[in-house]
Amino acid sequence: MIQSTPSMDAVTTVKKWDRPAIQALFDLPLMDLMFQAQTVHRQHHTPNTVQLSSLLSIKTGACPEDCKYCPQSARYKTGLKTERLMPLDQIVAAATEAKSNGAERFCMGAAWRTPKDSDIEQVAQAIAAVKELGLETCATLGMLKPDQAEKLADAGLEYYNHNLDTSPEFYGEIISTRTYDDRLETLDNVRQAGMKVCCGGIVGMGENKTDRVGLIEALANLEPYPESVPINNLVKVAGTPLGELEEIDPFDFVRMVAVARITMPKSWVRLSAGREEMNDPLQTLCFMAGANSVFYGDQLLTCNNASIEHDRGLFEKLGINAS
Ligand code: SAM
Ligand code: DTB
Ligand code: SF4
């Protein structure tokens, strides 16, 4: 649905999705929204198929940023054991195991504000080694400068994950140590280097419904929109400022997935953090809403994920092909 008004036609930056159009999707009766999302999904993707991506924290904790949701920030006492950059052989061993468990993509995450150039050299080696195993590669290492993005692309990195997290107006309530524009700049550097963008956000951080509209607006109007869109349900970690928040209405989470699917029809929409806390019917609604990728493996970065055994059982029950 291309939105345009006479005044917008006059400028070059015509928005593909404006807030009223996105809000109208959120306001649909749930069955109508689900029908539209499933229809769009089937126009662009193989039905009953979910992509599996495994995560590994290659540098854990002691992060200087203050993201209020994150157990890895040095500012919060979460009891997390910090770890320096993981040696190459351990990364390769974890990737080998992920592949043998059935993962197609392998994502390496590091608790950095921004990597040092020496870190980039080491991660570049890991990327090349993981690619050699026949896995798709993804990394999330914090903010990147243009030359760092180029080095990662040269090493064979296919996707870079860097989330906008929430709407521009709510963002300041969650993070003060880097701006929305900083994030957009990194995303631009990733694009310029020729990599695919994995960019999404977190639901359940105390944002209001308009903030979810604002996040979708920011994502869907990126040029081009991200190839991969992780929708995380906040994992409430004790010791973080958001550790005691109330659960959001599960149908609101499903709506977020459906609106992401409709507004970014060709993307992988990834049902990301928070699946361990979701029951099977809720996850099933998310797949119906167009989620077609999950993080697979017993751990996310530092938090538990739905177990491999449980996921295999769920996919079997639903007739989902997963790889
Ligand atoms: N430090 C890098 C950065 O922030 O870009 C990479 C790692 S960071 C942990 C990757 C993403 O994980 C964050 O952008 C956030 O969206 C997500 N995340 C972190 N903690 C989370 C939590 N408790 N619940 C849900 N998602 C979370
Ligand atoms: C994303 O959007 N979600 C993943 C991935 N990108 C790197 C991370 C979720 C982290 C959840 C908290 C943890 O395990 O530390
Ligand atoms: Fe650091 Fe990333 Fe966690 Fe923010 S989300 S505190 S940048 S590891």
Short mmCIF file of C-alpha atoms and ligand atoms in Angstrom, two decimals:
data_model
loop_
_atom_site.label_atom_id
_atom_site.label_comp_id
_atom_site.label_asym_id
_atom_site.label_seq_id
_atom_site.Cartn_x
_atom_site.Cartn_y
_atom_site.Cartn_z
CA MET A 1 0.00 0.00 0.00
CA ILE A 2 1.85 3.08 -1.21
CA GLN A 3 0.86 6.14 0.74
CA SER A 4 1.16 9.49 -0.94
CA THR A 5 -0.42 12.88 -0.56
CA PRO A 6 -0.09 15.89 -2.88
CA SER A 7 2.31 17.59 -0.47
CA MET A 8 4.46 14.48 -0.18
CA ASP A 9 4.58 14.06 -3.96
CA ALA A 10 6.41 17.35 -4.12
CA VAL A 11 9.39 16.03 -2.15
CA THR A 12 11.76 13.28 -3.15
CA THR A 13 11.45 11.34 0.12
CA VAL A 14 8.01 9.84 -0.38
CA LYS A 15 7.28 7.59 2.54
CA LYS A 16 6.22 4.09 1.66
CA TRP A 17 4.40 3.75 4.98
CA ASP A 18 3.21 6.68 7.02
CA ARG A 19 2.01 6.46 10.60
CA PRO A 20 -1.75 6.60 9.88
CA ALA A 21 -1.45 3.71 7.42
CA ILE A 22 0.56 1.66 9.92
CA GLN A 23 -1.81 2.56 12.74
CA ALA A 24 -4.72 1.42 10.56
CA LEU A 25 -3.12 -2.03 10.31
CA PHE A 26 -2.69 -2.26 14.09
CA ASP A 27 -6.36 -1.22 14.47
CA LEU A 28 -7.74 -3.97 12.22
CA PRO A 29 -9.78 -6.75 13.80
CA LEU A 30 -7.23 -9.44 14.62
CA MET A 31 -8.60 -11.96 12.10
CA ASP A 32 -8.46 -9.39 9.28
CA LEU A 33 -4.90 -8.46 10.20
CA MET A 34 -3.87 -12.12 10.32
CA PHE A 35 -5.55 -12.84 6.98
CA GLN A 36 -3.72 -9.93 5.35
CA ALA A 37 -0.39 -10.93 6.90
CA GLN A 38 -0.77 -14.57 5.85
CA THR A 39 -1.77 -13.51 2.32
CA VAL A 40 1.28 -11.26 1.98
CA HIS A 41 3.43 -13.99 3.49
CA ARG A 42 2.32 -16.56 0.91
CA GLN A 43 2.93 -14.13 -1.96
CA HIS A 44 6.59 -13.81 -1.04
CA HIS A 45 7.67 -16.86 0.96
CA THR A 46 7.36 -20.62 1.03
CA PRO A 47 4.59 -21.44 3.49
CA ASN A 48 5.19 -23.74 6.46
CA THR A 49 8.91 -23.03 6.42
CA VAL A 50 10.99 -21.48 9.16
CA GLN A 51 14.64 -20.55 8.93
CA LEU A 52 16.88 -21.45 11.86
CA SER A 53 19.62 -19.14 13.00
CA SER A 54 21.90 -19.87 15.96
CA LEU A 55 23.45 -17.24 18.19
CA LEU A 56 26.78 -17.17 19.96
CA SER A 57 28.05 -14.51 22.33
CA ILE A 58 31.69 -14.14 21.31
CA LYS A 59 32.40 -11.35 23.84
CA THR A 60 30.20 -11.19 26.88
CA GLY A 61 29.28 -8.42 29.31
CA ALA A 62 31.18 -5.36 30.62
CA CYS A 63 29.57 -3.22 27.93
CA PRO A 64 29.92 0.56 28.44
CA GLU A 65 26.46 1.30 26.98
CA ASP A 66 23.41 1.80 29.21
CA CYS A 67 20.66 0.00 27.24
CA LYS A 68 18.10 -0.51 30.01
CA TYR A 69 17.01 -3.93 28.78
CA CYS A 70 20.44 -5.45 28.54
CA PRO A 71 22.04 -7.88 31.00
CA GLN A 72 25.44 -7.14 29.41
CA SER A 73 25.67 -3.48 30.37
CA ALA A 74 28.41 -2.90 32.96
CA ARG A 75 26.04 -0.50 34.75
CA TYR A 76 23.64 -3.15 36.03
CA LYS A 77 24.27 -5.94 38.53
CA THR A 78 22.88 -8.99 36.77
CA GLY A 79 25.40 -11.54 38.03
CA LEU A 80 26.60 -12.16 34.48
CA LYS A 81 30.10 -13.62 34.10
CA THR A 82 32.05 -11.43 31.69
CA GLU A 83 34.16 -13.03 28.97
CA ARG A 84 36.82 -11.61 26.65
CA LEU A 85 36.72 -12.20 22.91
CA MET A 86 36.38 -15.94 22.35
CA PRO A 87 39.28 -17.76 20.66
CA LEU A 88 38.72 -18.81 17.04
CA ASP A 89 38.67 -22.56 17.71
CA GLN A 90 35.83 -22.20 20.24
CA ILE A 91 33.79 -20.13 17.80
CA VAL A 92 34.31 -22.72 15.07
CA ALA A 93 33.35 -25.54 17.48
CA ALA A 94 30.09 -23.74 18.39
CA ALA A 95 29.29 -23.07 14.73
CA THR A 96 29.97 -26.71 13.84
CA GLU A 97 27.57 -27.82 16.54
CA ALA A 98 24.93 -25.31 15.41
CA LYS A 99 25.19 -26.66 11.87
CA SER A 100 24.90 -30.25 13.01
CA ASN A 101 21.78 -29.28 14.98
CA GLY A 102 20.28 -27.95 11.74
CA ALA A 103 20.99 -24.20 11.78
CA GLU A 104 21.34 -22.41 8.45
CA ARG A 105 22.64 -19.08 9.74
CA PHE A 106 25.13 -18.35 12.52
CA CYS A 107 25.12 -15.00 14.29
CA MET A 108 28.02 -13.82 16.45
CA GLY A 109 27.25 -11.15 19.04
CA ALA A 110 29.67 -9.00 21.02
CA ALA A 111 28.95 -6.63 23.90
CA TRP A 112 30.82 -3.70 22.44
CA ARG A 113 29.80 -0.08 21.96
CA THR A 114 31.95 -0.22 18.88
CA PRO A 115 34.70 -2.73 18.02
CA LYS A 116 38.40 -1.79 17.98
CA ASP A 117 40.19 -2.31 14.68
CA SER A 118 42.08 -5.26 16.24
CA ASP A 119 38.71 -6.80 17.19
CA ILE A 120 37.57 -6.47 13.59
CA GLU A 121 40.65 -8.41 12.42
CA GLN A 122 39.83 -11.28 14.78
CA VAL A 123 36.12 -11.33 14.02
CA ALA A 124 36.96 -11.28 10.29
CA GLN A 125 38.88 -14.53 10.75
CA ALA A 126 35.93 -16.07 12.58
CA ILE A 127 33.54 -14.99 9.82
CA ALA A 128 35.70 -16.60 7.15
CA ALA A 129 35.94 -19.82 9.19
CA VAL A 130 32.18 -19.99 9.85
CA LYS A 131 31.43 -19.37 6.19
CA GLU A 132 33.81 -22.17 5.30
CA LEU A 133 31.53 -24.54 7.25
CA GLY A 134 28.71 -23.69 4.83
CA LEU A 135 26.74 -21.48 7.22
CA GLU A 136 25.29 -18.07 6.41
CA THR A 137 27.05 -15.47 8.53
CA CYS A 138 25.69 -12.65 10.67
CA ALA A 139 27.33 -10.49 13.32
CA THR A 140 26.25 -7.85 15.80
CA LEU A 141 29.18 -5.96 17.26
CA GLY A 142 27.86 -2.46 17.96
CA MET A 143 28.46 0.69 15.93
CA LEU A 144 30.65 0.35 12.83
CA LYS A 145 32.73 2.90 10.96
CA PRO A 146 32.70 2.66 7.14
CA ASP A 147 36.11 0.97 6.91
CA GLN A 148 35.17 -1.55 9.60
CA ALA A 149 31.99 -2.45 7.72
CA GLU A 150 34.05 -2.90 4.57
CA LYS A 151 36.52 -5.21 6.32
CA LEU A 152 33.67 -7.38 7.61
CA ALA A 153 32.08 -7.51 4.16
CA ASP A 154 35.44 -8.46 2.64
CA ALA A 155 35.69 -11.32 5.14
CA GLY A 156 32.41 -12.65 3.78
CA LEU A 157 29.90 -11.31 6.31
CA GLU A 158 26.43 -11.51 4.79
CA TYR A 159 24.19 -9.89 7.43
CA TYR A 160 24.88 -7.27 10.07
CA ASN A 161 22.42 -7.00 12.97
CA HIS A 162 21.95 -3.56 14.45
CA ASN A 163 18.54 -2.80 15.94
CA LEU A 164 16.67 0.49 16.13
CA ASP A 165 14.99 -1.08 19.18
CA THR A 166 11.98 1.29 19.44
CA SER A 167 10.47 4.52 18.11
CA PRO A 168 12.70 7.61 17.83
CA GLU A 169 10.65 9.37 20.54
CA PHE A 170 10.80 6.55 23.12
CA TYR A 171 14.42 5.67 22.39
CA GLY A 172 15.84 8.23 24.86
CA GLU A 173 13.96 6.52 27.71
CA ILE A 174 15.90 3.33 27.04
CA ILE A 175 19.41 4.34 25.94
CA SER A 176 21.35 7.53 26.59
CA THR A 177 24.85 6.58 25.47
CA ARG A 178 24.21 6.59 21.71
CA THR A 179 21.55 8.19 19.58
CA TYR A 180 19.03 6.97 17.05
CA ASP A 181 21.04 8.80 14.40
CA ASP A 182 24.19 6.91 15.47
CA ARG A 183 22.31 3.71 14.78
CA LEU A 184 21.05 4.92 11.41
CA GLU A 185 24.61 5.87 10.50
CA THR A 186 25.88 2.36 11.25
CA LEU A 187 23.04 0.89 9.19
CA ASP A 188 24.05 3.16 6.34
CA ASN A 189 27.69 2.07 6.64
CA VAL A 190 26.59 -1.57 6.54
CA ARG A 191 24.56 -0.92 3.37
CA GLN A 192 27.38 1.03 1.70
CA ALA A 193 29.69 -1.93 2.32
CA GLY A 194 27.23 -4.17 0.47
CA MET A 195 26.01 -6.27 3.39
CA LYS A 196 22.41 -7.20 4.14
CA VAL A 197 20.77 -5.47 7.07
CA CYS A 198 19.19 -7.27 10.01
CA CYS A 199 17.34 -4.62 11.98
CA GLY A 200 14.36 -4.74 14.30
CA GLY A 201 13.42 -3.97 17.84
CA ILE A 202 12.06 -4.97 21.20
CA VAL A 203 8.44 -4.99 22.33
CA GLY A 204 7.42 -4.82 26.00
CA MET A 205 9.83 -2.15 27.30
CA GLY A 206 7.04 0.09 28.61
CA GLU A 207 6.49 1.73 25.22
CA ASN A 208 2.98 2.71 24.20
CA LYS A 209 1.20 1.47 21.11
CA THR A 210 2.20 4.57 19.13
CA ASP A 211 5.85 3.73 19.75
CA ARG A 212 5.34 0.39 18.03
CA VAL A 213 3.87 2.28 15.06
CA GLY A 214 6.93 4.56 15.16
CA LEU A 215 9.36 1.63 15.13
CA ILE A 216 7.64 0.05 12.13
CA GLU A 217 7.66 3.42 10.37
CA ALA A 218 11.41 3.76 10.95
CA LEU A 219 12.13 0.22 9.72
CA ALA A 220 9.76 0.02 6.75
CA ASN A 221 10.98 3.34 5.32
CA LEU A 222 14.65 2.44 5.34
CA GLU A 223 15.85 2.43 1.74
CA PRO A 224 15.77 -0.48 1.16
CA TYR A 225 13.96 -1.95 4.14
CA PRO A 226 15.97 -4.55 6.13
CA GLU A 227 16.27 -8.04 4.69
CA SER A 228 15.85 -9.43 8.18
CA VAL A 229 13.66 -7.99 10.95
CA PRO A 230 14.03 -9.41 14.46
CA ILE A 231 11.04 -8.78 16.70
CA ASN A 232 12.18 -9.38 20.27
CA ASN A 233 9.86 -9.74 23.24
CA LEU A 234 11.76 -8.20 26.16
CA VAL A 235 13.50 -10.82 28.29
CA LYS A 236 13.13 -9.30 31.75
CA VAL A 237 16.49 -9.80 33.41
CA ALA A 238 16.71 -9.18 37.17
CA GLY A 239 19.10 -6.33 37.92
CA THR A 240 18.34 -4.41 34.72
CA PRO A 241 16.08 -1.33 34.99
CA LEU A 242 13.42 -3.19 32.97
CA GLY A 243 13.67 -6.40 34.99
CA GLU A 244 10.33 -6.01 36.76
CA LEU A 245 8.08 -4.77 33.97
CA GLU A 246 4.68 -6.30 33.34
CA GLU A 247 4.12 -8.67 30.45
CA ILE A 248 2.47 -7.08 27.41
CA ASP A 249 -0.79 -8.43 26.03
CA PRO A 250 0.29 -11.38 23.86
CA PHE A 251 -2.08 -10.32 21.06
CA ASP A 252 -0.24 -7.00 20.86
CA PHE A 253 2.96 -8.95 20.23
CA VAL A 254 1.26 -10.96 17.48
CA ARG A 255 0.01 -7.71 15.92
CA MET A 256 3.59 -6.38 15.84
CA VAL A 257 4.75 -9.46 13.93
CA ALA A 258 1.84 -9.20 11.49
CA VAL A 259 2.42 -5.51 10.80
CA ALA A 260 6.14 -6.14 10.25
CA ARG A 261 5.23 -8.87 7.73
CA ILE A 262 2.79 -6.67 5.81
CA THR A 263 5.01 -3.58 5.71
CA MET A 264 8.23 -5.50 4.89
CA PRO A 265 6.84 -8.28 2.70
CA LYS A 266 10.09 -9.78 1.44
CA SER A 267 12.02 -9.78 4.72
CA TRP A 268 12.76 -12.59 7.07
CA VAL A 269 10.60 -11.68 10.05
CA ARG A 270 12.34 -13.26 12.98
CA LEU A 271 10.50 -14.29 16.13
CA SER A 272 13.49 -13.50 18.31
CA ALA A 273 14.14 -13.16 22.06
CA GLY A 274 11.40 -14.11 24.48
CA ARG A 275 10.25 -17.40 22.94
CA GLU A 276 11.13 -19.36 26.07
CA GLU A 277 8.44 -17.43 27.92
CA MET A 278 5.84 -17.92 25.13
CA ASN A 279 3.55 -20.92 25.01
CA ASP A 280 3.13 -22.95 21.83
CA PRO A 281 -0.21 -21.41 20.76
CA LEU A 282 1.27 -17.90 21.01
CA GLN A 283 4.31 -18.88 18.94
CA THR A 284 1.94 -20.52 16.44
CA LEU A 285 -0.01 -17.27 16.09
CA CYS A 286 3.30 -15.51 15.42
CA PHE A 287 4.08 -17.98 12.62
CA MET A 288 0.57 -17.42 11.23
CA ALA A 289 1.27 -13.68 11.39
CA GLY A 290 4.26 -14.21 9.11
CA ALA A 291 7.25 -14.92 11.30
CA ASN A 292 9.50 -17.23 9.29
CA SER A 293 12.74 -17.32 11.20
CA VAL A 294 13.74 -18.04 14.79
CA PHE A 295 16.82 -18.16 16.94
CA TYR A 296 17.52 -21.82 17.45
CA GLY A 297 19.64 -23.32 20.18
CA ASP A 298 19.28 -23.55 23.93
CA GLN A 299 20.81 -20.09 24.45
CA LEU A 300 20.35 -16.65 22.97
CA LEU A 301 23.38 -14.50 23.81
CA THR A 302 23.30 -14.70 27.60
CA CYS A 303 19.66 -15.71 28.26
CA ASN A 304 17.95 -19.03 27.76
CA ASN A 305 16.10 -19.70 24.55
CA ALA A 306 13.35 -22.22 23.83
CA SER A 307 15.18 -25.56 23.84
CA ILE A 308 16.15 -27.38 20.65
CA GLU A 309 14.14 -30.38 21.80
CA HIS A 310 11.03 -28.29 22.39
CA ASP A 311 11.39 -26.52 19.03
CA ARG A 312 11.73 -29.79 17.15
CA GLY A 313 8.53 -31.05 18.80
CA LEU A 314 6.68 -27.81 18.01
CA PHE A 315 7.74 -27.77 14.35
CA GLU A 316 6.69 -31.40 13.99
CA LYS A 317 3.27 -30.72 15.53
CA LEU A 318 2.74 -27.74 13.21
CA GLY A 319 4.08 -29.42 10.07
CA ILE A 320 6.76 -26.77 9.73
CA ASN A 321 9.89 -27.49 7.72
CA ALA A 322 12.79 -25.94 9.56
CA SER A 323 16.36 -25.50 8.38
N1 SAM B 1 26.25 -4.68 21.49
C1 SAM B 1 25.70 -4.79 20.21
C2 SAM B 1 24.55 -3.85 19.99
O1 SAM B 1 23.86 -3.48 20.93
O2 SAM B 1 24.33 -3.48 18.83
C3 SAM B 1 25.28 -6.21 19.84
C4 SAM B 1 24.64 -7.10 20.88
S1 SAM B 1 23.05 -6.60 21.52
C5 SAM B 1 22.84 -7.72 22.85
C6 SAM B 1 21.91 -7.07 20.25
C7 SAM B 1 20.45 -6.79 20.47
O3 SAM B 1 19.90 -7.69 21.42
C8 SAM B 1 20.07 -5.44 21.04
O4 SAM B 1 20.04 -4.44 20.08
C9 SAM B 1 18.66 -5.69 21.56
O5 SAM B 1 17.72 -5.37 20.57
C10 SAM B 1 18.67 -7.19 21.84
N2 SAM B 1 18.50 -7.45 23.29
C11 SAM B 1 19.43 -7.27 24.25
N3 SAM B 1 18.94 -7.58 25.46
C12 SAM B 1 17.67 -7.99 25.27
C13 SAM B 1 16.63 -8.43 26.15
N4 SAM B 1 16.80 -8.48 27.46
N5 SAM B 1 15.44 -8.76 25.62
C14 SAM B 1 15.25 -8.67 24.27
N6 SAM B 1 16.20 -8.27 23.40
C15 SAM B 1 17.38 -7.91 23.88
C1 DTB B 2 18.31 -9.58 18.12
O1 DTB B 2 17.52 -8.73 17.68
N1 DTB B 2 18.04 -10.42 19.11
C2 DTB B 2 19.20 -11.24 19.41
C3 DTB B 2 20.16 -10.88 18.26
N2 DTB B 2 19.52 -9.78 17.64
C4 DTB B 2 21.57 -10.66 18.51
C5 DTB B 2 19.74 -11.02 20.77
C6 DTB B 2 18.74 -11.25 21.86
C7 DTB B 2 19.44 -11.09 23.15
C8 DTB B 2 18.60 -11.47 24.31
C9 DTB B 2 19.29 -11.27 25.60
C10 DTB B 2 20.51 -12.11 25.80
O2 DTB B 2 20.51 -13.33 25.49
O3 DTB B 2 21.50 -11.59 26.31
FE1 SF4 B 3 25.96 -3.19 25.11
FE2 SF4 B 3 24.58 -4.10 23.01
FE3 SF4 B 3 23.80 -4.65 25.53
FE4 SF4 B 3 23.53 -2.17 24.63
S1 SF4 B 3 22.50 -4.01 23.82
S2 SF4 B 3 24.38 -2.76 26.64
S3 SF4 B 3 25.34 -2.02 23.31
S4 SF4 B 3 25.65 -5.33 24.55
#
